[in-house]
Amino acid sequence: MSTRNGQGGGEEYEHYEAVVVGCGPGGAAAAATLARNGVETLVLERGAEAGSKNVSGGVIYAEKSAPYTIDDLFPDFRAEATERPITHNYIHNIAGEKVKTFDLTEIHENDTEWADAVLRRRMDSWLETRVHELTRETGGGVLTGVRASGLLRDDGEIIGVTTDELEPITADLVVGADGVNSELAREAGLMDWEEPDEWFQGVKAVISMPEGAIEDRFDIAEDEGETHLFSGDLYEGVRGGGFLYTNAETLSIGNVFHLDSIVEERAEVSELLDTLLTHPLLAQWIAGDEYEELEYSAKLVPDSKKVAHPSPTEDRLVLVGDAAGQMQAQGPLIKGMNHAVTAGALVGEAFAVARSRGDRSQAGERYVQSLYDEGVMEKIRPALYDRSRSVTEDRRAASFADRLVGSSVGRAGLDAMMRAGIVERLYNSPRMMQVLPDTATPYATLPTAIAKRHGEPIAEENTVSPPSLEERIGELTYDTDIGNPHIVVEDESWEASGAAVTACPVSAKDFGGGCYREEVVKSNGHEERVVSFDSQPCVECGTCAIVADTHWEHPRGGKGVEFEQG
């Protein structure tokens, strides 16, 4: 650490060669690569511990084509930080209580070296320890409970970060690995939170399982695991689907939906989770008399096909992972953490090369070029989707596709494709997933038709009784920051902010305990529907930053919700 002149040259601030904001997989990869190249690196993590603010589905992949995988950077990673290998993959098309299942193992094994289920608190906290050991050797380290609140500038140029807890810090490189709700990305003008159709929302419950139950009920060994996806008429037209991942001793069960669809349908997202949990199909895996939710959580997911930034750098700032929209969500292919790892390592590599050549300012440009040269951008933002979406996502084309599926011609064609095994092959085609349109047809209409005509009825009775939303909120851990609200509702009218009442994962109509509630205010004989607000039960997913008129920021370091599972 050294001191350098700050804004205008008049103040001296602490200076590091590199400051990494966020100690998730992307930030950890960047910090480890920088440190191994002898770069003085400081990591700022706003959680009380890395992982306490993070949520994923989640499965982390190691791709054969990737220049870096997380076990390249941290050799003990799989043994110490993951739950169990994922060896089998399925998708269940549902129509009422009829189900047609396809094996998706082929597409998930395409370009895959390995894939493991993870829980973020365990994974990220382990990474934090390793990263701290590496960065301490460079004169840096990891500081937890510190929120990078903004960008430090000198004559308009980004030269560092400001924090709530410390004096400003300058750096030759600032790595924004601060997640999907990156305030650094937004302040730099690289990302925004404007359009609901550019985002997904994920809601998840972590379910306790009796000892040995996962192996028995899924018929797998201790070194095997499964992912299950769910689509069809479960969700009454909301575009998206469900998931189930086997962890070491728990299950991660949840839904991921297009945020604009949640808003349009005024869907209650906690109730949609209950719809999945109580479906008869799940009775083979979870039993009502032993059902226990360990944690309820939610997060936003960027639709990288639309928002992955083509050049995620500005001055000394570079973005990696969700902060740059680097999340691959293409049908059953849901990959984010591995791309964040690759991006983080490429940043470290780019800065090391730029420094060795005497021009550190070239690090951002080198990083961006590497994203293209190594094929990262083509994976997360395929050109094929960009070329096809104007046709496939046209409202008239989408409406015609839905009508065709329900017509006699469509039914005959579907039957013929099923007999020939074409449908399952299409599900397992990476190229087909790249052009899959974000319409109701692939998420609801077609899966429902498949299940109706070719599914088998489920005989089991599901006796699970999920906890209420109030109970779910009550089980979460909070360090509330009284007097420092991190969200301000700027327009409380129903027209401006009413979508938050149903879209918020901890709010619902006719429920008084969440963040957002509908109220009727009477004044001088006039009634008005307004939105009232209380930030205390917030899970910091960021949904309301997009669907409501709010000023949204993260709580101060270590404050707010603390996830134990993640």
Coordinates of C-alpha atoms in Angstrom, one line a residue:
M1 CA 0.0 0.0 0.0
S2 CA 1.2 3.5 -0.7
T3 CA -0.4 7.0 -0.8
R4 CA -1.3 8.9 -3.9
N5 CA -2.8 12.3 -4.6
G6 CA -6.6 12.2 -5.0
Q7 CA -9.1 14.3 -6.8
G8 CA -7.4 17.5 -8.1
G9 CA -4.1 16.3 -6.6
G10 CA -4.9 18.0 -3.3
E11 CA -5.6 15.0 -1.0
E12 CA -3.6 11.8 -0.4
Y13 CA -5.5 8.5 -0.3
E14 CA -4.5 5.0 0.3
H15 CA -3.4 3.5 -3.0
Y16 CA -3.2 -0.1 -4.2
E17 CA -2.3 -1.5 -7.6
A18 CA -5.7 -3.2 -7.8
V19 CA -8.9 -3.0 -5.8
V20 CA -11.4 -5.8 -6.3
V21 CA -15.0 -5.1 -5.1
G22 CA -16.7 -8.3 -4.2
C23 CA -15.4 -11.7 -3.2
G24 CA -17.7 -14.0 -5.1
P25 CA -16.2 -16.4 -7.7
G26 CA -15.5 -13.6 -10.2
G27 CA -13.8 -11.3 -7.7
A28 CA -11.9 -14.2 -6.1
A29 CA -10.6 -15.3 -9.5
A30 CA -9.5 -11.8 -10.3
A31 CA -7.8 -11.3 -7.0
A32 CA -6.0 -14.7 -7.0
T33 CA -4.7 -14.1 -10.6
L34 CA -3.5 -10.6 -9.7
A35 CA -1.9 -11.8 -6.5
R36 CA -0.1 -14.7 -8.2
N37 CA 1.3 -12.1 -10.7
G38 CA 2.7 -10.1 -7.8
V39 CA 0.1 -7.3 -8.0
E40 CA -0.7 -5.5 -4.7
T41 CA -4.4 -6.3 -4.4
L42 CA -7.1 -5.2 -1.9
V43 CA -10.5 -7.0 -1.9
L44 CA -13.5 -5.2 -0.5
E45 CA -16.5 -7.4 0.5
R46 CA -19.7 -5.8 1.8
G47 CA -20.9 -8.9 3.6
A48 CA -19.9 -9.8 7.1
E49 CA -18.3 -12.8 5.4
A50 CA -18.1 -13.6 1.7
G51 CA -21.2 -15.5 0.7
S52 CA -23.5 -13.9 3.3
K53 CA -24.9 -11.6 0.6
N54 CA -24.9 -14.1 -2.3
V55 CA -27.5 -16.5 -3.7
S56 CA -27.3 -18.9 -6.6
G57 CA -29.3 -21.9 -7.9
G58 CA -26.7 -23.2 -8.1
V59 CA -24.3 -25.3 -10.1
I60 CA -20.8 -24.2 -11.0
Y61 CA -19.3 -25.6 -14.2
A62 CA -15.8 -26.2 -15.5
E63 CA -15.9 -26.0 -19.3
K64 CA -13.3 -27.7 -21.4
S65 CA -13.0 -24.7 -23.7
A66 CA -12.5 -22.2 -20.9
P67 CA -9.0 -20.8 -20.4
Y68 CA -9.5 -20.8 -16.7
T69 CA -11.7 -22.9 -14.4
I70 CA -12.1 -22.4 -10.7
D71 CA -10.1 -25.5 -9.8
D72 CA -7.3 -24.3 -11.9
L73 CA -7.1 -21.3 -9.6
F74 CA -7.9 -23.0 -6.4
P75 CA -6.9 -26.7 -6.6
D76 CA -8.7 -27.9 -3.5
F77 CA -12.0 -26.2 -4.5
R78 CA -14.1 -29.3 -5.3
A79 CA -13.1 -31.2 -2.2
E80 CA -13.5 -28.2 0.1
A81 CA -16.1 -25.8 -1.2
T82 CA -18.8 -27.7 -3.3
E83 CA -21.7 -29.9 -2.3
R84 CA -21.7 -32.8 -4.8
P85 CA -21.0 -33.6 -8.4
I86 CA -23.9 -33.2 -10.8
T87 CA -24.0 -36.3 -13.0
H88 CA -27.6 -36.5 -14.3
N89 CA -29.9 -33.8 -15.7
Y90 CA -33.6 -33.9 -16.5
I91 CA -36.5 -31.7 -17.6
H92 CA -40.1 -32.4 -16.6
N93 CA -42.9 -31.1 -18.9
I94 CA -46.0 -30.7 -16.8
A95 CA -49.7 -30.5 -17.6
G96 CA -51.8 -30.7 -14.5
E97 CA -50.7 -34.0 -13.0
K98 CA -49.3 -35.5 -16.2
V99 CA -45.6 -35.3 -16.7
K100 CA -43.3 -36.1 -19.6
T101 CA -39.6 -36.2 -18.7
F102 CA -36.6 -35.8 -21.0
D103 CA -32.9 -36.6 -20.2
L104 CA -30.8 -33.5 -20.6
T105 CA -27.5 -35.0 -19.6
E106 CA -26.1 -34.7 -23.2
I107 CA -26.5 -30.9 -23.4
H108 CA -25.1 -30.4 -19.9
E109 CA -22.1 -32.6 -20.6
N110 CA -21.4 -30.7 -23.8
D111 CA -18.0 -28.9 -23.3
T112 CA -18.2 -29.8 -19.6
E113 CA -15.2 -31.0 -17.7
W114 CA -17.2 -31.2 -14.4
A115 CA -20.2 -29.6 -12.7
D116 CA -20.9 -29.4 -9.0
A117 CA -23.8 -28.2 -6.9
V118 CA -22.8 -25.4 -4.5
L119 CA -24.2 -23.2 -1.7
R120 CA -22.8 -19.8 -1.8
R121 CA -22.1 -19.2 1.9
R122 CA -19.9 -22.3 2.1
M123 CA -18.3 -21.7 -1.2
D124 CA -17.6 -18.0 -1.0
S125 CA -16.4 -18.0 2.6
W126 CA -13.9 -20.7 1.6
L127 CA -12.7 -18.6 -1.4
E128 CA -12.4 -15.6 0.9
T129 CA -9.9 -17.4 3.1
R130 CA -7.8 -18.6 0.2
V131 CA -7.9 -15.1 -1.4
H132 CA -6.9 -13.4 1.8
E133 CA -3.9 -15.7 2.1
L134 CA -2.8 -14.9 -1.5
T135 CA -3.4 -11.1 -1.4
R136 CA -1.7 -10.7 2.0
E137 CA 1.5 -11.8 0.4
T138 CA 1.2 -8.7 -2.0
G139 CA 0.6 -6.2 0.8
G140 CA -3.2 -6.3 0.4
G141 CA -5.8 -8.6 1.8
V142 CA -9.6 -9.0 2.1
L143 CA -11.6 -6.5 4.1
T144 CA -15.2 -7.7 5.0
G145 CA -18.1 -5.5 6.1
V146 CA -17.0 -2.8 3.7
R147 CA -19.3 -1.5 1.0
A148 CA -17.9 0.3 -2.0
S149 CA -20.5 3.0 -2.3
G150 CA -19.2 4.7 -5.5
L151 CA -16.4 5.6 -7.9
L152 CA -13.7 8.1 -7.1
R153 CA -12.9 10.4 -9.9
D154 CA -10.1 12.9 -10.8
D155 CA -11.1 15.4 -13.5
G156 CA -13.9 13.0 -14.5
E157 CA -11.6 9.9 -14.8
I158 CA -12.3 6.9 -12.6
I159 CA -9.3 6.5 -10.3
G160 CA -10.6 4.4 -7.3
V161 CA -13.6 3.8 -5.1
T162 CA -15.4 5.4 -2.1
T163 CA -16.7 3.4 0.8
D164 CA -19.1 3.9 3.6
E165 CA -16.6 2.6 6.2
L166 CA -13.2 3.8 5.0
E167 CA -11.5 6.8 3.4
P168 CA -11.5 6.7 -0.4
I169 CA -9.0 4.3 -2.0
T170 CA -7.2 4.8 -5.3
A171 CA -6.0 2.1 -7.6
D172 CA -4.5 1.5 -11.0
L173 CA -7.2 -1.1 -11.6
V174 CA -10.7 -1.3 -10.1
V175 CA -12.5 -4.6 -10.6
G176 CA -16.3 -4.4 -10.2
A177 CA -17.3 -7.9 -9.1
D178 CA -20.1 -6.6 -7.0
G179 CA -22.9 -8.7 -8.4
V180 CA -26.1 -8.2 -10.4
N181 CA -27.0 -5.0 -8.5
S182 CA -23.6 -3.4 -9.1
E183 CA -23.7 0.2 -8.1
L184 CA -20.2 0.7 -9.7
A185 CA -21.5 -0.5 -13.0
R186 CA -24.5 1.7 -12.8
E187 CA -22.6 4.8 -11.7
A188 CA -20.1 4.3 -14.6
G189 CA -23.0 4.2 -17.1
L190 CA -22.1 0.6 -18.2
M191 CA -25.3 -1.1 -16.9
D192 CA -28.7 0.1 -15.9
W193 CA -31.8 -1.2 -14.2
E194 CA -34.4 0.0 -16.6
E195 CA -36.1 -2.8 -18.5
P196 CA -37.9 -5.8 -16.8
D197 CA -37.6 -7.9 -20.0
E198 CA -33.8 -7.8 -19.6
W199 CA -33.8 -9.6 -16.3
F200 CA -34.9 -12.9 -14.6
Q201 CA -35.9 -13.2 -11.0
G202 CA -34.9 -16.3 -9.1
V203 CA -36.6 -17.4 -5.8
K204 CA -35.3 -20.4 -3.9
A205 CA -35.8 -22.5 -0.8
V206 CA -33.1 -24.7 0.7
I207 CA -34.7 -27.9 2.1
S208 CA -33.3 -30.1 4.8
M209 CA -33.2 -33.8 4.0
P210 CA -32.8 -36.8 6.4
E211 CA -29.4 -38.6 6.4
G212 CA -29.1 -40.8 3.3
A213 CA -32.4 -39.6 1.9
I214 CA -30.9 -38.0 -1.2
E215 CA -29.1 -41.1 -2.2
D216 CA -32.2 -43.3 -1.6
R217 CA -34.8 -41.2 -3.2
F218 CA -32.9 -40.1 -6.2
D219 CA -31.2 -43.5 -6.5
I220 CA -27.7 -42.1 -6.7
A221 CA -24.4 -42.7 -5.0
E222 CA -22.7 -40.3 -2.7
D223 CA -20.5 -39.0 -5.5
E224 CA -23.4 -38.4 -7.9
G225 CA -26.0 -35.7 -8.1
E226 CA -29.0 -34.5 -10.2
T227 CA -30.6 -31.4 -11.6
H228 CA -34.3 -31.3 -12.4
L229 CA -36.0 -28.5 -14.4
F230 CA -39.8 -28.0 -14.5
S231 CA -41.9 -26.3 -17.2
G232 CA -45.4 -26.3 -18.5
D233 CA -48.7 -25.2 -17.0
L234 CA -47.5 -25.1 -13.4
Y235 CA -47.2 -21.3 -13.4
E236 CA -50.4 -20.1 -15.1
G237 CA -48.6 -18.4 -18.0
V238 CA -45.7 -16.8 -16.2
R239 CA -42.6 -17.4 -18.5
G240 CA -39.9 -19.4 -16.8
G241 CA -39.5 -22.6 -14.9
G242 CA -38.5 -24.4 -11.8
F243 CA -35.4 -26.2 -10.7
L244 CA -34.2 -28.7 -8.1
Y245 CA -30.5 -29.4 -7.3
T246 CA -29.2 -32.0 -5.0
N247 CA -26.7 -30.7 -2.5
A248 CA -24.7 -32.8 0.0
E249 CA -27.5 -33.0 2.6
T250 CA -30.1 -30.5 1.3
L251 CA -32.1 -29.7 -1.8
S252 CA -32.2 -26.3 -3.5
I253 CA -35.6 -25.9 -5.0
G254 CA -36.9 -22.8 -6.7
N255 CA -38.1 -20.9 -9.8
V256 CA -36.6 -18.5 -12.3
F257 CA -38.9 -16.3 -14.3
H258 CA -38.7 -13.5 -16.8
L259 CA -39.2 -10.4 -14.6
D260 CA -41.5 -8.7 -17.2
S261 CA -43.8 -11.7 -17.1
I262 CA -44.0 -11.6 -13.3
V263 CA -45.0 -7.9 -13.6
E264 CA -47.5 -8.4 -16.4
E265 CA -49.3 -11.3 -14.7
R266 CA -49.1 -9.7 -11.2
A267 CA -47.8 -13.0 -10.0
E268 CA -47.1 -13.7 -6.3
V269 CA -43.6 -15.2 -6.5
S270 CA -43.7 -16.8 -3.1
E271 CA -46.9 -18.6 -4.1
L272 CA -45.4 -19.7 -7.4
L273 CA -42.6 -21.4 -5.3
D274 CA -45.3 -23.1 -3.2
T275 CA -47.0 -24.4 -6.5
L276 CA -43.8 -26.2 -7.3
L277 CA -43.1 -27.5 -3.8
T278 CA -46.6 -29.0 -3.6
H279 CA -46.8 -30.6 -7.0
P280 CA -47.3 -34.4 -6.9
L281 CA -44.2 -34.9 -8.9
L282 CA -42.0 -33.8 -6.0
A283 CA -43.6 -36.2 -3.6
Q284 CA -41.1 -38.9 -4.5
W285 CA -38.3 -36.7 -3.1
I286 CA -39.8 -34.6 -0.3
A287 CA -42.2 -35.7 2.4
G288 CA -44.7 -33.6 4.3
D289 CA -44.1 -35.0 7.7
E290 CA -40.3 -34.1 7.6
Y291 CA -40.4 -31.0 5.5
E292 CA -38.2 -28.2 6.8
E293 CA -37.0 -25.1 4.9
L294 CA -33.6 -23.9 6.1
E295 CA -33.7 -20.7 4.1
Y296 CA -35.7 -18.6 1.7
S297 CA -33.9 -16.3 -0.7
A298 CA -34.1 -14.4 -4.0
K299 CA -32.0 -12.6 -6.6
L300 CA -32.0 -11.0 -10.0
V301 CA -30.4 -12.7 -12.9
P302 CA -29.2 -10.8 -16.0
D303 CA -30.4 -12.0 -19.3
S304 CA -27.0 -12.0 -20.9
K305 CA -28.4 -12.5 -24.4
K306 CA -29.7 -8.9 -24.1
V307 CA -27.6 -7.1 -21.5
A308 CA -24.1 -8.7 -21.4
H309 CA -21.9 -5.6 -21.9
P310 CA -19.9 -5.8 -25.1
S311 CA -17.1 -3.7 -23.6
P312 CA -17.4 -3.8 -19.8
T313 CA -14.7 -1.2 -19.0
E314 CA -14.4 2.5 -18.4
D315 CA -11.1 4.2 -17.5
R316 CA -9.5 2.0 -14.7
L317 CA -12.8 0.2 -14.0
V318 CA -13.5 -3.3 -15.4
L319 CA -16.6 -5.4 -14.7
V320 CA -16.8 -9.2 -14.3
G321 CA -19.6 -11.7 -13.7
D322 CA -23.2 -10.5 -13.0
A323 CA -22.0 -6.9 -12.8
A324 CA -21.2 -7.1 -16.5
G325 CA -24.3 -9.2 -17.3
Q326 CA -22.2 -12.3 -17.9
M327 CA -24.9 -14.8 -17.1
Q328 CA -25.7 -17.5 -19.7
A329 CA -29.4 -18.3 -19.4
Q330 CA -30.5 -20.2 -22.5
G331 CA -33.3 -22.6 -21.9
P332 CA -32.0 -25.4 -19.7
L333 CA -28.4 -24.0 -19.9
I334 CA -28.0 -21.8 -16.8
K335 CA -24.3 -20.9 -16.3
G336 CA -23.0 -17.8 -14.6
M337 CA -20.4 -18.5 -11.9
N338 CA -18.0 -20.2 -14.3
H339 CA -18.1 -17.3 -16.7
A340 CA -17.4 -14.9 -13.8
V341 CA -14.4 -17.0 -12.9
T342 CA -13.1 -16.9 -16.5
A343 CA -13.7 -13.1 -16.7
G344 CA -12.0 -12.5 -13.4
A345 CA -8.9 -14.5 -14.3
L346 CA -8.7 -12.8 -17.7
V347 CA -8.8 -9.4 -15.9
G348 CA -5.8 -10.4 -13.7
E349 CA -3.9 -11.7 -16.8
A350 CA -4.6 -8.5 -18.8
F351 CA -3.4 -6.2 -16.0
A352 CA -0.3 -8.3 -15.4
V353 CA 0.6 -8.1 -19.1
A354 CA -0.2 -4.4 -19.3
R355 CA 1.9 -3.7 -16.3
S356 CA 4.8 -5.7 -17.6
R357 CA 4.7 -3.6 -20.8
G358 CA 4.7 -0.3 -18.9
D359 CA 1.1 0.8 -19.7
R360 CA -1.4 -0.2 -17.1
S361 CA -4.1 1.8 -18.8
Q362 CA -4.3 -0.9 -21.5
A363 CA -5.6 -3.5 -19.0
G364 CA -9.3 -2.9 -19.8
E365 CA -8.8 -3.0 -23.5
R366 CA -6.8 -6.2 -23.2
Y367 CA -9.5 -7.8 -21.0
V368 CA -12.3 -7.0 -23.4
Q369 CA -10.3 -8.4 -26.3
S370 CA -9.7 -11.6 -24.3
L371 CA -13.4 -12.0 -23.7
Y372 CA -13.9 -12.3 -27.5
D373 CA -10.7 -14.2 -28.3
E374 CA -11.5 -16.9 -25.7
G375 CA -15.2 -17.2 -26.8
V376 CA -16.8 -15.9 -23.7
M377 CA -18.9 -13.3 -25.4
E378 CA -20.2 -15.7 -28.0
K379 CA -21.3 -18.1 -25.3
I380 CA -23.2 -15.5 -23.2
R381 CA -24.4 -13.3 -26.0
P382 CA -24.7 -15.5 -29.1
A383 CA -24.9 -13.7 -32.5
L384 CA -27.4 -16.3 -33.6
Y385 CA -29.9 -15.1 -31.0
D386 CA -29.4 -11.4 -32.0
R387 CA -30.0 -12.2 -35.6
S388 CA -33.2 -14.4 -35.0
R389 CA -35.0 -12.6 -32.2
S390 CA -36.6 -9.9 -34.3
V391 CA -38.5 -12.7 -36.0
T392 CA -39.0 -15.3 -33.2
E393 CA -40.0 -12.8 -30.6
D394 CA -42.3 -10.8 -32.8
R395 CA -45.7 -10.7 -31.1
R396 CA -47.5 -11.9 -34.2
A397 CA -45.0 -14.7 -34.7
A398 CA -45.2 -15.8 -31.1
S399 CA -49.0 -15.8 -31.2
F400 CA -49.0 -17.9 -34.4
A401 CA -46.6 -20.4 -32.8
D402 CA -48.9 -20.8 -29.8
R403 CA -51.9 -21.3 -32.1
L404 CA -50.0 -23.8 -34.2
V405 CA -49.1 -25.9 -31.2
G406 CA -52.8 -26.2 -30.3
S407 CA -54.0 -26.9 -33.8
S408 CA -54.6 -30.3 -35.4
V409 CA -51.6 -29.8 -37.7
G410 CA -49.4 -28.9 -34.7
R411 CA -50.5 -31.9 -32.7
A412 CA -49.8 -34.3 -35.5
G413 CA -46.4 -32.7 -36.1
L414 CA -45.6 -33.0 -32.4
D415 CA -46.7 -36.6 -32.2
A416 CA -44.4 -37.4 -35.2
M417 CA -41.5 -35.6 -33.7
M418 CA -42.0 -37.4 -30.4
R419 CA -42.0 -40.8 -32.1
A420 CA -38.8 -40.0 -33.9
G421 CA -37.1 -38.7 -30.8
I422 CA -36.6 -35.3 -32.4
V423 CA -38.0 -33.3 -29.4
E424 CA -35.5 -34.7 -26.9
R425 CA -32.7 -34.1 -29.4
L426 CA -33.7 -30.5 -29.8
Y427 CA -33.7 -30.1 -26.0
N428 CA -30.1 -31.3 -26.1
S429 CA -29.0 -29.0 -28.9
P430 CA -26.8 -26.1 -27.7
R431 CA -27.4 -24.4 -31.0
M432 CA -31.2 -24.6 -30.6
M433 CA -30.9 -23.2 -27.1
Q434 CA -29.0 -20.2 -28.4
V435 CA -32.0 -19.1 -30.5
L436 CA -34.7 -20.1 -28.1
P437 CA -37.1 -17.2 -28.0
D438 CA -38.2 -15.5 -24.8
T439 CA -41.9 -16.2 -25.4
A440 CA -44.5 -18.4 -23.8
T441 CA -44.2 -21.0 -26.5
P442 CA -41.0 -22.8 -25.3
Y443 CA -41.7 -22.1 -21.6
A444 CA -45.4 -22.9 -21.2
T445 CA -47.4 -23.7 -24.4
L446 CA -45.2 -26.4 -26.0
P447 CA -44.2 -28.2 -22.7
T448 CA -47.9 -28.3 -21.7
A449 CA -48.8 -29.8 -25.0
I450 CA -46.1 -32.4 -24.7
A451 CA -47.2 -33.4 -21.3
K452 CA -50.9 -33.5 -22.2
R453 CA -50.4 -35.8 -25.2
H454 CA -47.4 -37.9 -24.1
G455 CA -47.1 -37.5 -20.3
E456 CA -47.8 -40.1 -17.6
P457 CA -50.1 -39.3 -14.7
I458 CA -48.4 -38.9 -11.3
A459 CA -50.0 -41.2 -8.7
E460 CA -48.2 -39.9 -5.6
E461 CA -49.9 -37.5 -3.2
N462 CA -47.8 -34.5 -2.1
T463 CA -48.4 -33.7 1.6
V464 CA -45.9 -30.8 1.9
S465 CA -47.2 -27.7 3.6
P466 CA -44.8 -24.9 2.9
P467 CA -44.3 -22.2 5.5
S468 CA -46.1 -18.9 5.2
L469 CA -44.3 -15.9 3.7
E470 CA -44.3 -14.4 7.2
E471 CA -42.6 -17.5 8.6
R472 CA -40.0 -17.5 5.7
I473 CA -39.1 -13.9 6.4
G474 CA -39.0 -14.5 10.2
E475 CA -36.4 -17.3 9.7
L476 CA -33.9 -15.0 7.9
T477 CA -31.1 -13.3 9.7
Y478 CA -30.9 -9.5 9.6
D479 CA -28.6 -6.8 11.0
T480 CA -31.0 -4.0 10.5
D481 CA -29.6 -0.5 9.9
I482 CA -32.1 1.7 11.7
G483 CA -32.1 5.2 10.4
N484 CA -30.2 4.4 7.2
P485 CA -32.7 3.1 4.7
H486 CA -31.1 1.7 1.5
I487 CA -34.3 2.1 -0.6
V488 CA -36.4 5.2 -1.0
V489 CA -39.7 5.0 -2.8
E490 CA -39.7 8.2 -4.9
D491 CA -43.3 7.8 -6.2
E492 CA -45.7 5.9 -3.9
S493 CA -48.6 5.8 -6.4
W494 CA -49.9 2.5 -7.5
E495 CA -49.2 3.3 -11.2
A496 CA -45.5 3.9 -10.5
S497 CA -44.7 1.4 -7.9
G498 CA -47.6 -1.0 -7.5
A499 CA -45.8 -3.8 -9.4
A500 CA -43.4 -4.2 -6.4
V501 CA -46.2 -5.4 -4.2
T502 CA -46.5 -8.7 -6.0
A503 CA -43.0 -8.9 -7.7
C504 CA -41.1 -8.4 -4.5
P505 CA -40.2 -11.9 -3.0
V506 CA -41.0 -10.8 0.5
S507 CA -44.2 -8.9 -0.3
A508 CA -47.7 -9.9 -1.4
K509 CA -51.2 -8.4 -1.7
D510 CA -53.1 -8.6 1.5
F511 CA -49.9 -9.3 3.5
G512 CA -48.8 -6.7 5.9
G513 CA -45.3 -8.0 6.8
G514 CA -43.2 -7.5 3.7
C515 CA -41.4 -4.6 2.1
Y516 CA -44.2 -3.3 -0.1
R517 CA -47.9 -3.1 0.7
E518 CA -51.0 -1.8 -1.0
E519 CA -52.9 0.8 1.0
V520 CA -55.9 3.0 0.3
V521 CA -55.5 6.6 1.6
K522 CA -58.6 8.7 2.2
S523 CA -58.3 12.5 2.1
N524 CA -61.0 15.1 1.7
G525 CA -63.4 12.5 0.4
H526 CA -60.9 11.2 -2.1
E527 CA -59.4 7.7 -2.1
E528 CA -56.1 6.8 -3.6
R529 CA -54.2 3.5 -3.9
V530 CA -50.7 3.9 -2.7
V531 CA -47.7 1.8 -1.9
S532 CA -46.3 1.8 1.6
F533 CA -42.8 0.6 2.3
D534 CA -40.6 -0.9 5.0
S535 CA -37.1 -1.9 4.0
Q536 CA -36.4 -4.0 7.1
P537 CA -37.4 -7.5 5.7
C538 CA -35.6 -6.8 2.4
V539 CA -33.6 -9.7 0.8
E540 CA -31.7 -7.2 -1.4
C541 CA -32.6 -8.9 -4.7
G542 CA -33.0 -5.5 -6.4
T543 CA -36.4 -6.4 -8.0
C544 CA -38.0 -3.1 -7.0
A545 CA -35.1 -1.1 -8.5
I546 CA -36.5 -2.2 -11.9
V547 CA -40.2 -2.5 -11.4
A548 CA -40.9 0.4 -9.1
D549 CA -39.9 4.1 -8.9
T550 CA -37.2 3.8 -6.2
H551 CA -33.8 5.0 -5.4
W552 CA -32.1 1.7 -4.6
E553 CA -28.6 1.0 -3.1
H554 CA -27.0 -1.7 -1.0
P555 CA -27.1 -1.4 2.8
R556 CA -23.9 -0.4 4.5
G557 CA -21.2 -3.0 5.0
G558 CA -22.4 -6.0 7.0
K559 CA -25.9 -4.6 7.4
G560 CA -29.2 -6.0 6.1
V561 CA -29.9 -9.7 5.3
E562 CA -27.3 -12.3 6.0
F563 CA -27.7 -15.6 4.2
E564 CA -26.6 -18.8 5.9
Q565 CA -27.0 -21.0 2.9
G566 CA -27.0 -18.8 -0.2

